XYZ file of N, CA, C and O in Angstrom:
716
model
N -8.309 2.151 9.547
C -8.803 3.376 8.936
C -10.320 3.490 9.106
O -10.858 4.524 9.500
N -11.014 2.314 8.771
C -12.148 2.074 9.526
C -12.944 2.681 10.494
O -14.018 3.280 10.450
N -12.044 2.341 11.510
C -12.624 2.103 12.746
C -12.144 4.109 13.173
O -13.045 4.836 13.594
N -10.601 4.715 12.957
C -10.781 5.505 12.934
C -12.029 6.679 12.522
O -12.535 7.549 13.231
N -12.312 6.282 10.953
C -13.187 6.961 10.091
C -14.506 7.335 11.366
O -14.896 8.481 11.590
N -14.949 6.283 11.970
C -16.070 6.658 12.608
C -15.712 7.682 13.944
O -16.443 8.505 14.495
N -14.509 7.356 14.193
C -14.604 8.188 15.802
C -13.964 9.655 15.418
O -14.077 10.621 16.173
N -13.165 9.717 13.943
C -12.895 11.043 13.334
C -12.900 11.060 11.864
O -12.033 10.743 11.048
N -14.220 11.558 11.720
C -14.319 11.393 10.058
C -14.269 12.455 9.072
O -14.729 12.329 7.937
N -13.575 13.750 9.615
C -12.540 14.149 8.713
C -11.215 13.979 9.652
O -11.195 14.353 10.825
N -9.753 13.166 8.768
C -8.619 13.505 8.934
C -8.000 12.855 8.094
O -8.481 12.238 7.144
N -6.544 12.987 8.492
C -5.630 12.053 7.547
C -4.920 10.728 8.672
O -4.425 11.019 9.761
N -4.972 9.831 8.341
C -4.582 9.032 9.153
C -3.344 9.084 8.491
O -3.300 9.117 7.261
N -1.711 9.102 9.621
C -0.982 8.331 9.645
C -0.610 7.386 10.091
O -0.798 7.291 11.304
N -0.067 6.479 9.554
C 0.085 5.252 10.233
C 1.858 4.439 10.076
O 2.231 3.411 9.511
N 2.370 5.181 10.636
C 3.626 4.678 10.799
C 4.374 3.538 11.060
O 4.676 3.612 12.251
N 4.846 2.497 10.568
C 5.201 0.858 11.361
C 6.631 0.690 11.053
O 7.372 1.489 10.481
N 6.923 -0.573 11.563
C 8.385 -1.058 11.105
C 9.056 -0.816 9.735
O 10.253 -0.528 9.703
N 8.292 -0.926 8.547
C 8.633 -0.974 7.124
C 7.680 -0.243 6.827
O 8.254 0.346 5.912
N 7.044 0.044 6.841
C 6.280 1.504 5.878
C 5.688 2.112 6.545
O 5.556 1.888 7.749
N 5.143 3.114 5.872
C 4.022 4.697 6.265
C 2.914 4.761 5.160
O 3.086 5.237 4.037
N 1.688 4.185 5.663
C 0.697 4.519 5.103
C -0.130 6.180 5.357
O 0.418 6.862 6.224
N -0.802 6.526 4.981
C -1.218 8.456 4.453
C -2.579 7.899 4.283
O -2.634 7.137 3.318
N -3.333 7.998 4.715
C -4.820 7.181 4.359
C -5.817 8.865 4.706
O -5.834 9.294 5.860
N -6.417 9.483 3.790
C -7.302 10.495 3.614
C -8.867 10.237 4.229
O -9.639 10.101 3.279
N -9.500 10.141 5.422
C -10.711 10.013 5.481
C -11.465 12.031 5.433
O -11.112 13.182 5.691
N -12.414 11.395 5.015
C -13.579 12.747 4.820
C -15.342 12.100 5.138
O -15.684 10.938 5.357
N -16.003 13.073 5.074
C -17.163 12.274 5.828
C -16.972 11.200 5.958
O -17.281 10.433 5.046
N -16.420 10.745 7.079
C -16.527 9.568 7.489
C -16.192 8.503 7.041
O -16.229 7.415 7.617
N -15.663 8.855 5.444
C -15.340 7.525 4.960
C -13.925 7.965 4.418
O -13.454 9.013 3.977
N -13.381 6.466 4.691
C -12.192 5.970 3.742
C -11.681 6.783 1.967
O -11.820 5.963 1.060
N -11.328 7.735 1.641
C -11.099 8.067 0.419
C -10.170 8.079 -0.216
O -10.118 8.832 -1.188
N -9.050 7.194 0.135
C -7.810 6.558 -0.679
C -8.519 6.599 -1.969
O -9.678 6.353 -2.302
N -6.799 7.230 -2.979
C -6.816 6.920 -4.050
C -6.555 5.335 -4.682
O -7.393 4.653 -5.272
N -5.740 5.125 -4.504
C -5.094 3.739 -4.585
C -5.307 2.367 -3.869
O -5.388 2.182 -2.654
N -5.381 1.447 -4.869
C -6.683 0.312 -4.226
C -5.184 -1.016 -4.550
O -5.453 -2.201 -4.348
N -3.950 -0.692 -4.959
C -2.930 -1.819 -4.849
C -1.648 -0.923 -4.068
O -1.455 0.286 -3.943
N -1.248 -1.564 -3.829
C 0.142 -0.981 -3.143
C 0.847 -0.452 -4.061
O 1.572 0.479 -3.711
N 0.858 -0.886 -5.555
C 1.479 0.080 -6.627
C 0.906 1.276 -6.577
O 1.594 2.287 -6.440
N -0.204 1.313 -6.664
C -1.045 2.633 -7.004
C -1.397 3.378 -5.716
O -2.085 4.399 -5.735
N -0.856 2.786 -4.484
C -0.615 3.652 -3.382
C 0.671 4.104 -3.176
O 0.968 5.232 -2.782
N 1.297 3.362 -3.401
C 3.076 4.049 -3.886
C 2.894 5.106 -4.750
O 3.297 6.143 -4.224
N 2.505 5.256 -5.731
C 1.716 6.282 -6.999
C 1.263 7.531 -6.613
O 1.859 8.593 -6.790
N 0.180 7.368 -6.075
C -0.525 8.644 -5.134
C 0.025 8.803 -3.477
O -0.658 9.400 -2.645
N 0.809 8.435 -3.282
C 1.272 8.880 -2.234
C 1.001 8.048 -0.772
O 1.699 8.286 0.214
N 0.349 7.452 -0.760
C -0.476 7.003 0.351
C 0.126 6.171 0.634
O -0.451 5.560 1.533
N 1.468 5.529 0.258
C 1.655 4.345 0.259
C 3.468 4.788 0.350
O 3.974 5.098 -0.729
N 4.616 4.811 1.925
C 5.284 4.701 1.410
C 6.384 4.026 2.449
O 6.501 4.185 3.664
N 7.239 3.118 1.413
C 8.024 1.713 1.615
C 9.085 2.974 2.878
O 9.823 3.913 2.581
N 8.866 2.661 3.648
C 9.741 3.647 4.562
C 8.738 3.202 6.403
O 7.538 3.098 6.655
N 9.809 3.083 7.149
C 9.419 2.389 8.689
C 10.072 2.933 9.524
O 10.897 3.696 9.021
N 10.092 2.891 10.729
C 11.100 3.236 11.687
C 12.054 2.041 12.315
O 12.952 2.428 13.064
N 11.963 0.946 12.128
C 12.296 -0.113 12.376
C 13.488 -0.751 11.029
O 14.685 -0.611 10.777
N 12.159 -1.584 10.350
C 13.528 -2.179 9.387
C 14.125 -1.784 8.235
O 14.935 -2.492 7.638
N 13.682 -0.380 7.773
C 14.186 0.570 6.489
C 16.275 0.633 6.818
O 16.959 0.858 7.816
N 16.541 0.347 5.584
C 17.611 0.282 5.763
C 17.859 1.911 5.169
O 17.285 2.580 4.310
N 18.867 2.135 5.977
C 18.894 3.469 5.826
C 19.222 4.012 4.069
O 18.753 4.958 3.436
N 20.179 2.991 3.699
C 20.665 3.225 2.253
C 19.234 3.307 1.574
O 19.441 3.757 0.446
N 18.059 3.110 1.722
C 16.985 3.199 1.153
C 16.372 4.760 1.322
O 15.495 5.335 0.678
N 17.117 5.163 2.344
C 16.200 6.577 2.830
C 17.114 7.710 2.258
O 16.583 8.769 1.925
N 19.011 7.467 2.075
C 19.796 8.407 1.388
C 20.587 7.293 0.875
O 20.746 6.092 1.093
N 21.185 8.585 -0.215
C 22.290 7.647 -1.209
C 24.121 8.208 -0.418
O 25.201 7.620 -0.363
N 23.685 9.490 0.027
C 25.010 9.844 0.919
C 24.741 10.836 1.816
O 23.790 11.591 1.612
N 25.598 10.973 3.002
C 25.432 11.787 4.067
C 26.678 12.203 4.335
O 27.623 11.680 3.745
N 26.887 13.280 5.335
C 27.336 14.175 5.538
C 28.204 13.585 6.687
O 27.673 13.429 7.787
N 29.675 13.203 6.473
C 30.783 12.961 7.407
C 32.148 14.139 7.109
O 32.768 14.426 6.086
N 32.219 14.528 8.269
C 33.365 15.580 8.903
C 33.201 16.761 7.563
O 34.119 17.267 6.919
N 31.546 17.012 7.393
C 31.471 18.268 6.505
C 31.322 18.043 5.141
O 30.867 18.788 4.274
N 31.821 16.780 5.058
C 31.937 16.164 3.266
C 30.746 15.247 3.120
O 30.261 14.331 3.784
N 30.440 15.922 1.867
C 29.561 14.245 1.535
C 29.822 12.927 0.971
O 30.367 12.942 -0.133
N 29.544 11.735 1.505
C 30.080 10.864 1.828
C 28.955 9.726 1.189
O 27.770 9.789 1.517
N 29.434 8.748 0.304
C 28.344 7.988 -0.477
C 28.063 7.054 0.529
O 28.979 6.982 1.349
N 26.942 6.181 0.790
C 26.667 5.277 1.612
C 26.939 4.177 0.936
O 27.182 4.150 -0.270
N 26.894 2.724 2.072
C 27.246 1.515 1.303
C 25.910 0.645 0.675
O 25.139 0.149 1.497
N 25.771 0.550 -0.080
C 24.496 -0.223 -0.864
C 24.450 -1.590 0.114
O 24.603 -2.550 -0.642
N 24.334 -1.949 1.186
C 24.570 -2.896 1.528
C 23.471 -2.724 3.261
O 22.911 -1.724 3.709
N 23.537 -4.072 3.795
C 22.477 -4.383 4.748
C 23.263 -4.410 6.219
O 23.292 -5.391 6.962
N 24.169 -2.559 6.595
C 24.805 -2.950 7.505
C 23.926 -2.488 8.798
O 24.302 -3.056 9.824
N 22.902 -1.634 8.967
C 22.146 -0.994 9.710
C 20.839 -1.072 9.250
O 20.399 -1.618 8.238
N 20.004 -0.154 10.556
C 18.989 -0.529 10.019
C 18.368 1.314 10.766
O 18.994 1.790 11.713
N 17.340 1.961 10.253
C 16.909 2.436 10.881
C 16.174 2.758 12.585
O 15.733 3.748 13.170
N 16.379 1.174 12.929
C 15.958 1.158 14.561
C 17.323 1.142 15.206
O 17.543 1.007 16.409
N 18.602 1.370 13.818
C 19.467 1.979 15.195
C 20.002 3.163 15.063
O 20.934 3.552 15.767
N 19.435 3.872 14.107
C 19.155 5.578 14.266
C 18.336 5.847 15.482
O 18.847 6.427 16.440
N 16.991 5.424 15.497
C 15.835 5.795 16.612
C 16.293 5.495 18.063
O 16.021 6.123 19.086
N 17.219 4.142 17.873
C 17.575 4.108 19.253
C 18.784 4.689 19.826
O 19.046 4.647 21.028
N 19.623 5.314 18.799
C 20.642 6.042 19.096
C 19.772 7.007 19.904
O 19.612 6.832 21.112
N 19.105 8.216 19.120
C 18.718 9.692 19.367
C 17.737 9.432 20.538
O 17.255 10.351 21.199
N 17.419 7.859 20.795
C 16.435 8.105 21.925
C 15.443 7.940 21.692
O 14.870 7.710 22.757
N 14.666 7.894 20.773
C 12.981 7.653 19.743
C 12.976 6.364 20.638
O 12.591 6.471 21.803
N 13.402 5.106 20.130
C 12.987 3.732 20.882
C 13.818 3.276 21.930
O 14.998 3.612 21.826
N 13.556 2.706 22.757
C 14.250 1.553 23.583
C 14.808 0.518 22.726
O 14.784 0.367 21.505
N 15.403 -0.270 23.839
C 15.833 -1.961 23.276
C 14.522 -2.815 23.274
O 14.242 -3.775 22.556
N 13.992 -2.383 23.992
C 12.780 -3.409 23.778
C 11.947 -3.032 22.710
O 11.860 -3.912 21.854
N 11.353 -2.081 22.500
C 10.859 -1.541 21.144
C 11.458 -1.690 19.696
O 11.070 -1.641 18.528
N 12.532 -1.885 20.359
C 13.380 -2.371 18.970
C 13.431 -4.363 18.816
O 14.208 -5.241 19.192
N 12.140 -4.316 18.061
C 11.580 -5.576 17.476
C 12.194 -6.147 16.554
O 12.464 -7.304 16.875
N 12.658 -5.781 15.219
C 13.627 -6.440 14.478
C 14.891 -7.042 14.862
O 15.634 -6.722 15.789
N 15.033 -8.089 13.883
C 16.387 -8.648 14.037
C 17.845 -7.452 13.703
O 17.554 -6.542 12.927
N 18.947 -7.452 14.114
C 19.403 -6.243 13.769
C 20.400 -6.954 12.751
O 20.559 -8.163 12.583
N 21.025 -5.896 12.119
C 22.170 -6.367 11.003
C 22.786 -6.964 11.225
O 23.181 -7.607 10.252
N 23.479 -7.359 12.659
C 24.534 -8.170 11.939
C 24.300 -9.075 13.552
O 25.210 -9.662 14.138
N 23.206 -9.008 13.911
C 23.168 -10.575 14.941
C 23.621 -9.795 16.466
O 23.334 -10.386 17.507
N 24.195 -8.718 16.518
C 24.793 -8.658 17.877
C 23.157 -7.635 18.348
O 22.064 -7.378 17.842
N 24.058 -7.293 19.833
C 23.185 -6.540 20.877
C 22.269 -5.359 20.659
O 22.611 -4.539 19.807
N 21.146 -5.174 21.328
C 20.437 -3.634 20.541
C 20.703 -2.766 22.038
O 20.102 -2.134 22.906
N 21.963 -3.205 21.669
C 22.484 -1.149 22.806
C 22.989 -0.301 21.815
O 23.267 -0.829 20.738
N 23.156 0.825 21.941
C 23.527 1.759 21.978
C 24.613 1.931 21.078
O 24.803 2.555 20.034
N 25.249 1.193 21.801
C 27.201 1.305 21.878
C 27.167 0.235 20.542
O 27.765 0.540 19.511
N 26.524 -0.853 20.643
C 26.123 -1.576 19.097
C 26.082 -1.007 17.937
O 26.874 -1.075 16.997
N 24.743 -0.228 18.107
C 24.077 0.652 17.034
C 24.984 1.661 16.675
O 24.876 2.142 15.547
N 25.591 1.943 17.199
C 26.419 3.164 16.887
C 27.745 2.454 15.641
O 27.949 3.069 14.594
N 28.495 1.192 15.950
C 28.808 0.426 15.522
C 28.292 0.275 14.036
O 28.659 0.833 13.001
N 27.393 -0.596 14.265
C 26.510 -0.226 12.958
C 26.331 0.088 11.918
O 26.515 -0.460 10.831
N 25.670 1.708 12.438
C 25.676 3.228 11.877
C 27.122 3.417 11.317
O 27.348 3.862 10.191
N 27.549 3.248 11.716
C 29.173 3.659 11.544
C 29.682 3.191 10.342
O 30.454 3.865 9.660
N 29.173 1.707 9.935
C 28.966 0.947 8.915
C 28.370 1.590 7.648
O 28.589 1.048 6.565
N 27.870 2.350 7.695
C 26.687 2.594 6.393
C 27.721 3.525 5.503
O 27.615 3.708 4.290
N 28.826 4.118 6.428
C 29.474 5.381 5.651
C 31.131 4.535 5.720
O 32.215 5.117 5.682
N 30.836 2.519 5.866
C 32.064 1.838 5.682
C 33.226 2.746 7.031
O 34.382 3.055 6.745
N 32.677 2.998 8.258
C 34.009 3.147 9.252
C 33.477 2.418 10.222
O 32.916 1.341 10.017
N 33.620 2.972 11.389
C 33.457 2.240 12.333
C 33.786 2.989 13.868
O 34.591 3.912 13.989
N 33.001 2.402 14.993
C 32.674 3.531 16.162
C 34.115 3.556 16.848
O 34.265 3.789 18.047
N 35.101 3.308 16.011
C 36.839 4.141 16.530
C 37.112 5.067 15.775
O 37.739 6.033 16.211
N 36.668 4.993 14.326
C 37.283 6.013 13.724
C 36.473 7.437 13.933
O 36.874 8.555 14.256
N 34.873 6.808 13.542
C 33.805 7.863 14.195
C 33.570 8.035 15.611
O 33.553 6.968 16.225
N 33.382 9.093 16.315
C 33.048 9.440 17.492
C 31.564 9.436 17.592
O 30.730 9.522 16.691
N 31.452 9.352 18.520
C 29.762 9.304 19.146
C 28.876 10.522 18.615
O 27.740 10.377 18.162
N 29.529 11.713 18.729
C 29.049 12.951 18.024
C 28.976 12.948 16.720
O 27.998 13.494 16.207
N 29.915 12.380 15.940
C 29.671 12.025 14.520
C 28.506 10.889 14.151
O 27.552 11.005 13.381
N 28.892 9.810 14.926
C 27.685 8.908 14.787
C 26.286 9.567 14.979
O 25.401 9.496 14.127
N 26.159 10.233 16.204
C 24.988 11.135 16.852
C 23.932 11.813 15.487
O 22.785 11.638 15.078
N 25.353 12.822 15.061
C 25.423 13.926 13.821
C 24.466 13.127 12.269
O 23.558 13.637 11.613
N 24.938 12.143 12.148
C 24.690 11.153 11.216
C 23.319 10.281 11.265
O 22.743 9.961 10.225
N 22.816 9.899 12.628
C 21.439 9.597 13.226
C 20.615 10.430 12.789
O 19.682 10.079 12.066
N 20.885 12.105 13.275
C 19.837 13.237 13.204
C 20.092 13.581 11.682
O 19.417 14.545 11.321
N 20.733 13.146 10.899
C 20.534 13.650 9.390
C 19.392 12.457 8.814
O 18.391 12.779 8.175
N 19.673 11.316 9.097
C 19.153 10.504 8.450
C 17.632 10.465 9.081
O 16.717 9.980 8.415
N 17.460 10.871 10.082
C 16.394 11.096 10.938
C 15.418 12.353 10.086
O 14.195 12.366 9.949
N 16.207 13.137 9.702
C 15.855 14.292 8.536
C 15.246 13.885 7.542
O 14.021 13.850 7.666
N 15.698 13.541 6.525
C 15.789 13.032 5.738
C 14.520 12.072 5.601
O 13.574 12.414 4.892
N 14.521 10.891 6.280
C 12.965 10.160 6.212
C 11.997 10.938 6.478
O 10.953 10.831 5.835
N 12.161 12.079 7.682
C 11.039 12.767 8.049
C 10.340 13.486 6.911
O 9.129 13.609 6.728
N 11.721 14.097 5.921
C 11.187 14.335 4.320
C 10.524 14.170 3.718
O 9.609 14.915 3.368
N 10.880 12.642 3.245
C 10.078 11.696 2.711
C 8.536 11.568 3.086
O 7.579 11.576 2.311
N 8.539 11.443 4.550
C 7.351 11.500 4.383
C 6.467 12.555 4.701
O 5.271 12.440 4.967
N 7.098 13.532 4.658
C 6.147 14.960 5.003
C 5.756 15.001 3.204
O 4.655 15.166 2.679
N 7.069 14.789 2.574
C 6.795 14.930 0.655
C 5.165 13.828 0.374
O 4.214 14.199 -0.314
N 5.242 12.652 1.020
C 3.821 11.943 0.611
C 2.649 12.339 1.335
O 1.580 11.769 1.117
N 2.749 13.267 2.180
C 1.832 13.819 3.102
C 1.178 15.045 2.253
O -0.018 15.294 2.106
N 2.241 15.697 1.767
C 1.553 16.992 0.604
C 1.572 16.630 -0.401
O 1.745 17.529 -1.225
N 1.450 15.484 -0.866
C 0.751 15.002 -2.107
C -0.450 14.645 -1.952
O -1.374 15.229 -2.518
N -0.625 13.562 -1.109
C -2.116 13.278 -0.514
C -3.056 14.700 -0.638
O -4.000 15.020 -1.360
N -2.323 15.360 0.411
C -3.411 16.471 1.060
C -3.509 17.485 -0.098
O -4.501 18.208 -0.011
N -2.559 17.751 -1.366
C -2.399 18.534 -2.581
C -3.928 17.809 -3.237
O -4.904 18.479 -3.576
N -3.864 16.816 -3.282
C -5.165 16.421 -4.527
C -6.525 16.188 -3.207
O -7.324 15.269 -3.390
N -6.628 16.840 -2.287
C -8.072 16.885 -1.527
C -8.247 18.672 -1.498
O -7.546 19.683 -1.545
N -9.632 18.272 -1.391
C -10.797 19.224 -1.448
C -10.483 19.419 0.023
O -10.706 18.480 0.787
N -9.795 20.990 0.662
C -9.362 21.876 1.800
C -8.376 20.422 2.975
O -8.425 20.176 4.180
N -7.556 19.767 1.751
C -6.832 18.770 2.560
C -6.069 19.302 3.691
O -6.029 18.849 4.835
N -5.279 20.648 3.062
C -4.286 20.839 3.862
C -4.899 21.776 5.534
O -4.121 22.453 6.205
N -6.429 21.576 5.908
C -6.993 21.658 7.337
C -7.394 20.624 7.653
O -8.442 20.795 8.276
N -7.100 19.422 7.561
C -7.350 18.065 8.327
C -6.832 17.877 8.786
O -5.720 17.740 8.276
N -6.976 17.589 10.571
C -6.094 17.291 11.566
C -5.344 15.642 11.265
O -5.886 15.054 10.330
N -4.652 15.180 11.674
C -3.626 14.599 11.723
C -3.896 13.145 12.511
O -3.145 13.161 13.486
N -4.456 12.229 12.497
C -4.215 11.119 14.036
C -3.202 10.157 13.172
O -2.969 9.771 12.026
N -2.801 10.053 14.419
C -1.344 9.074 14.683
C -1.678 7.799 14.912
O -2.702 7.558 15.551
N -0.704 6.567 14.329
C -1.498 5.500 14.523
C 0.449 4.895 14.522
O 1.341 5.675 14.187
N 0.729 3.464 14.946
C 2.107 2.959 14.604
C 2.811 3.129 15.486
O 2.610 4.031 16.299
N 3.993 2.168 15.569
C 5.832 2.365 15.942
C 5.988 3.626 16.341
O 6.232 4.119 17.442
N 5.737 4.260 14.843
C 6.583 5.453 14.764
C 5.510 6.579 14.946
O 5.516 7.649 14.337
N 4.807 6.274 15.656
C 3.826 7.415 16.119
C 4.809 8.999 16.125
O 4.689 9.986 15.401
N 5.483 8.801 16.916
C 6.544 10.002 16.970
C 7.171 10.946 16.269
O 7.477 12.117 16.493
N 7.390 9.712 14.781
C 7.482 10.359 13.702
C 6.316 11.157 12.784
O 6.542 12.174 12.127
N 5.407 10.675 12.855
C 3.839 11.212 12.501
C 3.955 12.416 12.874
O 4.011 13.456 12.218
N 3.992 12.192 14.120
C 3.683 13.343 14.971
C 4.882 14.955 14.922
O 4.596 16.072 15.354
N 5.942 14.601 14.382
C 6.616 15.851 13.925
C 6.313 15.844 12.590
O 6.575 16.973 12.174
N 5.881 15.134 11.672
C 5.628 15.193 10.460
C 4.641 16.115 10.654
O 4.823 17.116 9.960
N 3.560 16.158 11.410
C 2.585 16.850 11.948
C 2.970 18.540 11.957
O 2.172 19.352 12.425
């Protein structure tokens, strides 16, 4: 944020990673976070437990949307958000740095597997389009989240909501439609 601050010292830094999204507010040049602990950046916004990598999705919804119905998710550690991103195409296998749920391969045809898991079926009963369908909701959904801590930040600054945007992280990508 730093090092940003000097080369653009008004913006909002996002900073997107594996497990969270930091919202960091610079203005002249300096650093103007509210929150000086990770509680109190969770608090004001700046601070939120959400990644593109190892967020388990049950953290991002409590239920999603299968064959039209809503459908409770499993409280449990069967997916992970890097195999949403690598379904829709966001990451590669190689970009996909975490260990995955359950020990096997980071293809595709895996992840889908997975995914398939979170709503307790599995990539026979679900089709690829359903799995697909289910990626781009949950893909929604975080993007939510953090567009919601983005207009909180920029709600309590002085003409927040005209500060350009730099991208920083993983999930640059995601920033960047948050954008």
């Amino acid at each position: 944020a730093l090092f940003i601050a000097v080369h653009h010292p008004d913006c909002i830094l996002m900073d997107i990673g594996s497990t969270t999204t930091a919202v960091i507010p610079i203005q002249g040049g300096k650093v103007i976070t509210e929150g000086r602990t990770d509680t109190q950046r969770l608090i004001t916004g700046e601070l939120v437990y959400t990644g593109v990598l190892r967020t388990n999705p049950n953290a991002v919804v409590n239920q999603a949307p299968v064959g039209g119905r809503p459908c409770r998710v499993a409280a449990e550690y069967f997916t992970s958000m890097a195999d949403v991103y690598l379904i829709l195409g966001q990451i590669s296998s190689d970009e996909y740095t975490c260990p995955t749920a359950d020990g096997r391969d980071k293809t595709i045809r895996a992840a889908q597997g997975r995914l398939a898991r979170l709503v307790c079926s599995d990539s026979e009963i679900l089709d690829e389009k359903d799995i697909y369908a289910l990626a781009r909701y949950l893909w929604e959904k975080q993007l939510q989240q953090i567009i919601d801590s983005l207009f909180q930040v920029l709600s309590g600054l002085k003409d927040g909501f005209g500060l350009p945007l730099a991208v920083a992280g993983t999930g640059g990508f995601l920033a960047k439609e948050a954008a």
